Amino acid sequence: MQHAFAARDDRPWAFFTNDEARWMAAVVDVFIPQDEFPSASQAGVVDFIDYQMATAYGAGKGLYLEPPFPDGAVAEQGYQLEFTPAQLLRQGIEQARQLGDFATMDATARADHVEELSNRDDFIGTLIAELWKLTRQGYFADPIYLGNHDYAGWRMVGFPGAHAYYTERVDEHERSVTPPPRGIAHDRGGSPYPPRAIGGGSD
């Protein structure tokens, strides 16, 4: 299992810089820390978000990006910002990094700092809300989207995944069977795209 701050590997990010990825790992691991299951970054959530920001969702495809935006918009009204998700993350991370250095904080201080950021009624508070949504998506989405590595999220909640049929178990009568999780592109040898190592150096 790869720790979030282990030595970096040589695979480039599609959207993030290395420093942005390290900041992102610190935040998402506050949302879902490691226990008997992997943390968010260990399960590939940073990879998932990186991919989303580099593709159609990050560019705002299909999102409502033009004013007027209603005051007090509710979640059912959908995305209500003039910035694309990629712009929100890039600008928000830059602003948030000026308010604290995760590298100097222990786990408790990181959690307190993320909570403080989430309570802000400004651009940074909006960023943290978006990251919380993306973290949940990345931890529980099918692994083809680069998160949920080794089915961490599905194992956590007991979801069996995308089993199309159970013909191999047709003769197993009168007993409960809990098959291991299986994704859309299931590989018995494990994911060919493990989460990137997120290093401690600077760009």
Backbone as JSON, one array per atom type, in Angstrom:
{
  "sequence": "MQHAFAARDDRPWAFFTNDEARWMAAVVDVFIPQDEFPSASQAGVVDFIDYQMATAYGAGKGLYLEPPFPDGAVAEQGYQLEFTPAQLLRQGIEQARQLGDFATMDATARADHVEELSNRDDFIGTLIAELWKLTRQGYFADPIYLGNHDYAGWRMVGFPGAHAYYTERVDEHERSVTPPPRGIAHDRGGSPYPPRAIGGGSD",
  "N": [[0.85, -1.19, 0.0], [0.6, 2.18, -0.87], [1.87, 4.94, 0.76], [0.63, 8.27, 1.21], [2.58, 10.26, 1.17], [4.9, 9.17, 0.23], [7.97, 8.47, -1.62], [8.01, 10.09, -4.75], [6.72, 8.79, -7.86], [7.52, 8.29, -11.37], [5.46, 8.94, -13.08], [3.66, 11.33, -14.89], [1.38, 13.92, -13.83], [-1.9, 14.57, -15.06], [-3.24, 16.97, -14.78], [-2.68, 18.28, -12.27], [0.05, 20.0, -10.63], [3.02, 18.75, -9.02], [3.18, 19.85, -6.43], [0.55, 20.75, -6.04], [-0.74, 18.28, -6.09], [0.29, 17.08, -3.76], [-0.79, 18.79, -1.82], [-3.47, 18.28, -2.29], [-3.62, 15.56, -1.6], [-3.23, 15.72, 1.16], [-5.58, 17.0, 1.96], [-7.72, 15.31, 1.06], [-7.15, 13.05, 2.53], [-7.8, 13.85, 5.04], [-10.55, 13.87, 4.84], [-11.1, 11.13, 4.31], [-9.45, 9.19, 6.21], [-6.75, 6.82, 6.76], [-7.6, 3.65, 8.02], [-8.65, 0.51, 8.87], [-9.04, 0.32, 6.25], [-7.77, 1.68, 3.14], [-6.55, 5.09, 3.0], [-7.98, 8.04, 1.43], [-6.16, 9.08, -0.53], [-4.45, 6.89, -0.81], [-6.17, 5.13, -1.99], [-6.38, 6.14, -4.49], [-7.76, 8.53, -4.95], [-6.74, 11.1, -5.48], [-5.64, 10.69, -7.99], [-8.01, 10.13, -9.38], [-9.34, 12.65, -9.19], [-7.5, 14.26, -10.5], [-7.67, 13.21, -13.11], [-10.36, 13.81, -13.68], [-10.28, 16.62, -13.7], [-8.73, 17.08, -15.92], [-10.26, 16.39, -18.04], [-13.55, 16.29, -19.54], [-15.36, 17.05, -17.43], [-13.8, 18.75, -15.79], [-13.43, 20.86, -17.55], [-15.88, 21.96, -17.55], [-17.93, 21.0, -19.13], [-21.26, 20.67, -20.0], [-22.12, 21.89, -17.69], [-23.73, 24.52, -15.83], [-22.65, 27.66, -16.32], [-22.98, 30.38, -16.59], [-24.03, 33.6, -15.43], [-27.37, 34.87, -14.57], [-26.79, 33.82, -11.16], [-28.67, 32.2, -8.7], [-29.35, 33.56, -5.44], [-28.63, 31.8, -2.47], [-28.71, 29.23, -3.58], [-29.7, 25.83, -3.91], [-28.63, 22.39, -3.53], [-29.98, 20.84, -5.4], [-30.21, 22.46, -7.57], [-27.92, 22.27, -8.94], [-24.6, 22.83, -10.32], [-23.36, 26.04, -9.66], [-21.56, 28.19, -10.5], [-19.34, 30.6, -11.99], [-16.9, 29.73, -12.72], [-15.07, 27.07, -14.2], [-14.84, 23.66, -13.0], [-12.08, 22.94, -13.05], [-10.81, 25.44, -13.06], [-11.72, 26.38, -10.6], [-10.44, 24.59, -8.82], [-7.69, 25.04, -9.41], [-7.28, 27.82, -8.89], [-8.35, 27.97, -6.34], [-6.76, 26.2, -4.8], [-4.32, 27.52, -4.95], [-4.91, 29.86, -3.5], [-5.64, 28.75, -1.01], [-3.31, 27.48, -0.15], [-1.79, 29.55, 0.72], [-2.68, 30.02, 3.22], [-1.83, 28.18, 5.04], [0.56, 25.6, 5.77], [0.55, 22.36, 5.03], [2.62, 20.56, 5.31], [3.93, 21.13, 7.64], [2.24, 20.36, 9.62], [0.7, 18.15, 12.01], [-1.49, 15.23, 12.0], [-3.82, 15.91, 13.42], [-3.76, 18.71, 13.41], [-3.93, 19.16, 10.68], [-6.53, 18.23, 10.15], [-8.01, 20.06, 11.66], [-7.36, 22.39, 10.31], [-8.41, 21.96, 7.73], [-11.1, 21.86, 8.41], [-11.47, 24.51, 9.25], [-11.05, 25.82, 6.8], [-13.21, 24.8, 5.37], [-15.34, 26.03, 6.57], [-15.36, 28.59, 5.7], [-16.94, 31.32, 4.09], [-16.51, 31.75, 1.27], [-14.49, 31.73, -1.72], [-12.63, 29.73, -1.13], [-13.98, 28.14, 0.73], [-15.94, 27.14, -0.97], [-14.32, 25.65, -2.67], [-13.44, 23.58, -0.91], [-15.85, 22.29, -0.4], [-16.41, 21.3, -2.97], [-14.25, 19.55, -3.24], [-14.81, 17.68, -1.26], [-17.07, 16.47, -2.34], [-15.94, 15.39, -4.71], [-14.09, 13.67, -3.58], [-15.66, 11.69, -2.35], [-16.85, 10.65, -4.65], [-14.57, 9.68, -6.02], [-13.61, 7.73, -4.25], [-15.56, 5.8, -4.24], [-16.34, 5.27, -6.85], [-16.36, 3.28, -9.9], [-13.34, 1.48, -10.47], [-12.3, 1.98, -13.04], [-12.16, 4.66, -13.4], [-9.94, 5.5, -12.1], [-9.89, 5.89, -9.34], [-10.82, 4.32, -6.15], [-9.03, 2.2, -5.72], [-8.05, -1.19, -5.87], [-10.58, -1.8, -5.05], [-11.2, -0.46, -2.66], [-13.18, 1.3, -1.59], [-15.54, -0.09, -2.16], [-15.14, -2.47, -0.78], [-15.21, -1.45, 1.77], [-17.92, -0.79, 2.17], [-19.18, -3.11, 1.53], [-20.05, -3.62, -1.07], [-20.69, -5.5, -3.97], [-20.06, -4.89, -6.6], [-19.79, -4.93, -10.2], [-20.95, -7.52, -11.1], [-21.88, -9.45, -13.71], [-23.08, -11.89, -14.05], [-23.62, -15.08, -12.43], [-22.83, -17.65, -13.09], [-20.81, -19.42, -12.45], [-21.38, -20.15, -9.92], [-23.7, -21.55, -9.88], [-24.31, -24.09, -8.97], [-24.08, -23.97, -6.26], [-25.85, -24.4, -3.63], [-28.23, -23.28, -1.17], [-26.66, -21.77, 0.58], [-25.09, -18.87, 1.86], [-23.4, -16.61, -0.2], [-20.78, -14.44, -0.63], [-19.44, -12.72, -3.0], [-16.2, -11.49, -4.04], [-15.49, -7.98, -4.69], [-16.05, -6.71, -8.0], [-15.16, -4.87, -10.77], [-16.13, -2.92, -13.71], [-14.14, -3.28, -15.64], [-12.79, -5.57, -14.71], [-9.81, -6.96, -13.38], [-8.18, -9.77, -12.58], [-5.63, -9.79, -11.63], [-5.3, -7.46, -10.3], [-5.41, -3.81, -10.27], [-4.1, -2.26, -13.19], [-3.26, 0.29, -12.96], [-2.04, 1.58, -10.46], [-2.34, 3.91, -7.66], [-0.62, 7.03, -8.02], [2.58, 7.67, -6.58], [3.08, 10.18, -4.18], [5.21, 12.66, -3.83], [7.59, 14.31, -1.57], [9.06, 16.5, -2.32], [9.57, 19.64, -4.1], [8.21, 21.3, -7.03]],
  "CA": [[0.0, 0.0, 0.0], [1.43, 3.37, -1.03], [1.53, 6.07, 1.63], [0.39, 9.48, 0.42], [3.75, 11.13, 1.08], [6.08, 8.38, -0.11], [8.75, 9.03, -2.73], [7.2, 10.2, -5.96], [7.11, 7.97, -9.0], [7.84, 9.12, -12.53], [4.31, 9.17, -13.95], [3.23, 12.73, -14.79], [-0.02, 14.22, -13.59], [-2.58, 15.12, -16.23], [-3.68, 18.34, -14.49], [-2.01, 18.84, -11.11], [1.48, 20.01, -10.42], [3.36, 17.89, -7.88], [2.82, 20.53, -5.19], [-0.9, 20.7, -5.93], [-1.11, 16.9, -5.75], [0.59, 16.85, -2.35], [-1.81, 19.52, -1.06], [-4.72, 17.55, -2.47], [-3.55, 14.33, -0.8], [-3.42, 16.06, 2.57], [-6.99, 17.33, 2.2], [-8.62, 14.16, 0.9], [-6.88, 12.11, 3.61], [-8.58, 14.31, 6.19], [-11.91, 13.4, 4.6], [-11.12, 9.67, 4.48], [-8.13, 8.77, 6.68], [-6.48, 5.38, 6.76], [-7.86, 2.81, 9.19], [-8.47, -0.83, 8.3], [-9.12, 0.51, 4.81], [-6.84, 2.72, 2.7], [-6.99, 6.48, 2.98], [-8.44, 8.48, 0.11], [-5.06, 9.15, -1.5], [-3.97, 5.53, -1.05], [-7.14, 4.47, -2.87], [-6.34, 6.74, -5.82], [-8.68, 9.66, -5.12], [-6.04, 12.21, -6.13], [-5.58, 10.32, -9.4], [-9.36, 10.31, -9.9], [-9.62, 14.07, -9.34], [-6.6, 14.73, -11.56], [-8.26, 12.8, -14.39], [-11.59, 14.58, -13.89], [-9.95, 18.01, -14.03], [-8.08, 17.13, -17.24], [-11.2, 15.94, -19.06], [-14.74, 17.11, -19.8], [-15.93, 17.67, -16.23], [-12.95, 19.86, -15.4], [-13.64, 21.96, -18.49], [-17.23, 22.49, -17.37], [-18.86, 20.53, -20.16], [-22.58, 20.3, -19.49], [-22.43, 22.6, -16.45], [-24.29, 25.87, -15.96], [-21.53, 28.52, -15.94], [-23.25, 31.78, -16.89], [-25.0, 34.24, -14.54], [-27.4, 35.09, -13.12], [-26.83, 32.69, -10.24], [-29.61, 32.55, -7.63], [-28.88, 33.6, -4.06], [-29.11, 30.68, -1.68], [-28.98, 28.07, -4.43], [-29.67, 24.54, -3.21], [-27.89, 21.38, -4.28], [-30.78, 20.34, -6.51], [-30.06, 23.36, -8.72], [-26.69, 21.92, -9.65], [-23.4, 23.67, -10.27], [-23.75, 27.44, -9.77], [-20.36, 29.03, -10.46], [-18.87, 31.04, -13.3], [-15.63, 29.07, -12.95], [-15.11, 25.63, -14.43], [-14.23, 22.95, -11.87], [-10.62, 23.02, -13.11], [-10.43, 26.78, -12.61], [-11.99, 26.44, -9.16], [-9.39, 23.89, -8.1], [-6.38, 25.67, -9.58], [-7.24, 29.09, -8.18], [-8.63, 27.74, -4.92], [-5.59, 25.62, -4.15], [-3.31, 28.58, -4.82], [-5.29, 30.72, -2.38], [-5.65, 28.0, 0.25], [-1.94, 27.17, 0.26], [-1.24, 30.73, 1.39], [-3.26, 30.1, 4.57], [-1.27, 27.16, 5.92], [1.43, 24.62, 5.13], [0.24, 21.03, 5.57], [3.85, 19.81, 5.59], [4.37, 21.42, 9.01], [1.14, 20.02, 10.53], [0.4, 16.75, 12.26], [-2.8, 14.83, 11.49], [-4.87, 16.68, 14.1], [-3.71, 20.09, 12.92], [-4.46, 19.15, 9.31], [-7.99, 18.11, 10.22], [-8.54, 21.35, 12.15], [-7.17, 23.4, 9.26], [-9.39, 21.71, 6.68], [-12.41, 22.28, 8.93], [-11.51, 25.97, 9.18], [-11.23, 26.2, 5.4], [-14.56, 24.42, 4.93], [-16.33, 26.93, 7.18], [-15.26, 29.93, 5.1], [-18.01, 31.66, 3.16], [-15.82, 32.4, 0.16], [-14.0, 30.86, -2.79], [-11.95, 28.57, -0.55], [-15.02, 27.26, 1.26], [-16.54, 26.47, -2.13], [-13.34, 24.65, -3.09], [-13.45, 22.42, -0.01], [-17.1, 21.57, -0.64], [-16.24, 20.57, -4.22], [-13.31, 18.45, -3.01], [-15.51, 16.65, -0.48], [-17.9, 15.75, -3.3], [-15.07, 14.61, -5.59], [-13.46, 12.6, -2.79], [-16.63, 10.6, -2.24], [-16.98, 10.03, -5.96], [-13.36, 8.94, -6.34], [-13.42, 6.58, -3.37], [-16.59, 4.78, -4.46], [-16.61, 5.04, -8.27], [-15.7, 2.12, -10.48], [-11.9, 1.74, -10.63], [-11.89, 2.43, -14.37], [-11.95, 6.11, -13.33], [-8.64, 5.65, -11.43], [-10.01, 5.84, -7.88], [-11.3, 3.04, -5.61], [-7.99, 1.22, -6.04], [-8.27, -2.49, -5.23], [-11.95, -1.81, -4.53], [-11.18, -0.04, -1.26], [-14.48, 1.83, -1.19], [-16.57, -1.14, -2.23], [-14.91, -3.39, 0.33], [-15.62, -0.76, 2.98], [-19.38, -0.8, 2.35], [-19.71, -4.42, 1.2], [-20.69, -3.61, -2.39], [-20.02, -6.52, -4.78], [-19.62, -4.38, -7.88], [-20.51, -5.16, -11.46], [-21.03, -8.93, -11.51], [-22.94, -9.56, -14.72], [-23.75, -13.18, -13.91], [-23.05, -15.93, -11.38], [-22.93, -19.02, -13.58], [-19.82, -20.28, -11.8], [-21.89, -20.52, -8.61], [-25.06, -22.04, -10.06], [-24.51, -25.34, -8.23], [-23.86, -23.74, -4.84], [-27.2, -24.25, -3.12], [-28.6, -23.14, 0.24], [-25.64, -21.15, 1.42], [-24.82, -17.48, 1.52], [-22.15, -16.4, -0.93], [-20.41, -13.03, -0.79], [-18.32, -12.68, -3.94], [-15.35, -10.3, -3.93], [-15.89, -6.93, -5.63], [-15.59, -6.81, -9.38], [-15.51, -3.67, -11.51], [-16.49, -3.06, -15.11], [-12.98, -3.82, -16.36], [-12.13, -6.34, -13.65], [-8.56, -7.65, -13.68], [-7.89, -10.62, -11.42], [-4.29, -9.5, -11.13], [-5.27, -6.14, -9.68], [-5.45, -2.68, -11.19], [-2.84, -1.94, -13.87], [-2.96, 1.7, -12.74], [-2.06, 1.9, -9.03], [-2.23, 5.34, -7.4], [0.72, 7.6, -8.11], [3.24, 8.07, -5.35], [3.05, 11.63, -4.07], [6.48, 12.91, -3.16], [7.7, 15.39, -0.61], [9.85, 17.61, -2.83], [8.82, 20.69, -4.78], [8.32, 21.23, -8.49]],
  "C": [[0.88, 1.25, 0.0], [0.97, 4.48, -0.1], [1.48, 7.35, 0.81], [1.65, 10.31, 0.22], [5.03, 10.33, 0.85], [6.81, 9.03, -1.28], [7.94, 9.01, -4.01], [7.65, 9.18, -7.01], [7.24, 8.88, -10.21], [6.67, 9.32, -13.48], [3.83, 10.6, -13.81], [1.75, 12.82, -14.45], [-0.62, 14.82, -14.85], [-2.95, 16.59, -16.03], [-2.85, 18.97, -13.37], [-0.52, 19.03, -11.34], [1.77, 19.09, -9.24], [2.97, 18.54, -6.55], [1.31, 20.54, -4.97], [-1.37, 19.3, -5.52], [-0.83, 16.6, -4.29], [-0.43, 17.57, -1.46], [-3.13, 18.76, -1.11], [-4.73, 16.28, -1.63], [-3.79, 14.62, 0.67], [-4.89, 16.33, 2.87], [-7.87, 16.09, 2.12], [-8.37, 13.11, 1.98], [-7.44, 12.58, 4.94], [-10.02, 13.8, 6.05], [-12.04, 11.9, 4.86], [-9.72, 9.23, 4.9], [-7.97, 7.26, 6.63], [-6.9, 4.77, 8.09], [-7.65, 1.38, 8.73], [-8.61, -0.82, 6.78], [-8.16, 1.63, 4.4], [-7.44, 4.12, 2.84], [-7.42, 6.85, 1.56], [-7.3, 8.5, -0.9], [-4.5, 7.77, -1.81], [-4.9, 4.77, -1.98], [-7.23, 5.14, -4.23], [-7.25, 7.93, -6.02], [-8.0, 10.85, -5.79], [-5.92, 11.94, -7.63], [-6.94, 10.52, -10.08], [-9.64, 11.79, -10.16], [-8.75, 14.67, -10.45], [-7.18, 14.42, -12.94], [-9.52, 13.61, -14.69], [-11.29, 16.01, -14.31], [-9.35, 18.14, -15.43], [-9.03, 16.77, -18.37], [-12.46, 16.81, -19.03], [-15.31, 17.78, -18.56], [-15.11, 18.88, -15.8], [-13.14, 21.08, -16.28], [-15.05, 22.55, -18.4], [-18.24, 22.03, -18.39], [-20.17, 20.09, -19.52], [-22.98, 21.01, -18.21], [-22.95, 24.01, -16.75], [-23.25, 26.86, -15.43], [-21.8, 30.01, -16.14], [-24.27, 32.36, -15.91], [-26.28, 34.56, -15.31], [-27.44, 33.79, -12.33], [-27.75, 33.06, -9.08], [-28.93, 32.61, -6.27], [-29.45, 32.41, -3.3], [-29.46, 29.46, -2.5], [-28.85, 26.78, -3.63], [-29.02, 23.51, -4.12], [-28.64, 20.89, -5.51], [-30.68, 21.23, -7.75], [-28.75, 23.13, -9.47], [-25.59, 22.95, -9.48], [-23.77, 25.12, -10.54], [-22.53, 28.36, -9.62], [-19.99, 29.45, -11.88], [-17.53, 30.42, -13.66], [-15.87, 27.6, -13.31], [-14.54, 24.93, -13.2], [-12.7, 23.01, -11.88], [-10.12, 24.39, -12.66], [-10.63, 26.93, -11.11], [-10.86, 25.78, -8.39], [-8.06, 24.61, -8.21], [-6.28, 26.96, -8.77], [-7.46, 28.9, -6.68], [-7.46, 27.15, -4.18], [-4.52, 26.68, -3.95], [-3.64, 29.5, -3.64], [-5.18, 29.99, -1.04], [-4.24, 27.71, 0.75], [-1.28, 28.35, 0.97], [-1.7, 30.83, 2.85], [-2.7, 29.05, 5.52], [-0.48, 26.14, 5.14], [1.19, 23.25, 5.77], [1.5, 20.27, 5.97], [4.33, 20.02, 7.02], [3.34, 20.98, 10.05], [1.09, 18.52, 10.78], [-1.04, 16.46, 11.83], [-3.93, 15.65, 12.12], [-4.92, 18.1, 13.58], [-4.23, 20.17, 11.49], [-5.98, 19.1, 9.31], [-8.61, 19.42, 10.67], [-8.45, 22.41, 11.05], [-8.19, 23.21, 8.14], [-10.79, 22.12, 7.15], [-12.54, 23.8, 8.89], [-11.74, 26.45, 7.74], [-12.65, 25.92, 4.93], [-15.62, 25.37, 5.46], [-16.28, 28.35, 6.6], [-16.38, 30.13, 4.09], [-17.42, 32.42, 1.97], [-15.37, 31.34, -0.84], [-13.38, 29.58, -2.22], [-12.96, 27.6, 0.07], [-15.72, 26.48, 0.16], [-15.62, 25.38, -2.65], [-13.41, 23.41, -2.22], [-14.73, 21.61, -0.19], [-17.01, 20.74, -1.93], [-15.31, 19.37, -4.02], [-13.95, 17.34, -2.19], [-16.39, 15.81, -1.41], [-17.03, 14.85, -4.19], [-14.39, 13.46, -4.85], [-14.41, 11.42, -2.65], [-16.78, 9.88, -3.58], [-15.76, 9.16, -6.27], [-13.17, 7.69, -5.5], [-14.39, 5.45, -3.69], [-16.93, 4.53, -5.92], [-15.95, 3.75, -8.74], [-14.22, 2.43, -10.71], [-11.46, 2.15, -12.03], [-11.64, 3.94, -14.4], [-10.76, 6.48, -12.46], [-8.7, 5.77, -9.92], [-10.42, 4.44, -7.43], [-10.32, 1.91, -5.91], [-8.17, -0.04, -5.21], [-9.63, -2.56, -4.53], [-12.04, -1.4, -3.06], [-12.55, 0.43, -0.79], [-15.56, 0.77, -1.18], [-16.39, -2.16, -1.12], [-15.38, -2.76, 1.65], [-17.12, -0.91, 3.24], [-20.0, -2.15, 1.97], [-20.44, -4.48, -0.13], [-19.97, -4.58, -3.32], [-19.56, -6.04, -6.14], [-20.44, -4.89, -9.05], [-20.43, -6.62, -11.9], [-22.19, -9.07, -12.5], [-23.72, -10.87, -14.58], [-22.99, -14.01, -12.87], [-23.08, -17.4, -11.82], [-21.94, -19.96, -12.9], [-20.29, -20.75, -10.42], [-23.28, -21.17, -8.69], [-25.34, -23.31, -9.26], [-24.3, -25.18, -6.73], [-25.2, -23.4, -4.2], [-27.23, -24.03, -1.61], [-27.43, -22.67, 1.11], [-25.38, -19.73, 0.92], [-23.45, -17.35, 0.87], [-21.93, -14.9, -1.07], [-19.21, -12.95, -1.72], [-17.47, -11.43, -3.71], [-15.79, -9.25, -4.94], [-15.3, -7.15, -7.01], [-16.08, -5.59, -10.14], [-15.82, -3.97, -12.97], [-15.37, -3.7, -15.91], [-12.15, -4.66, -15.4], [-10.89, -7.06, -14.16], [-8.2, -8.47, -12.44], [-6.52, -10.35, -10.84], [-4.19, -8.16, -10.44], [-5.22, -5.04, -10.72], [-4.11, -2.47, -11.87], [-2.42, -0.5, -13.64], [-3.03, 2.02, -11.24], [-1.91, 3.4, -8.82], [-0.79, 5.82, -7.52], [1.28, 7.84, -6.72], [3.33, 9.59, -5.33], [4.21, 12.06, -3.2], [6.49, 14.12, -2.27], [8.51, 16.57, -1.09], [8.98, 18.68, -3.45], [9.05, 20.58, -6.27], [9.64, 21.8, -8.96]]
}
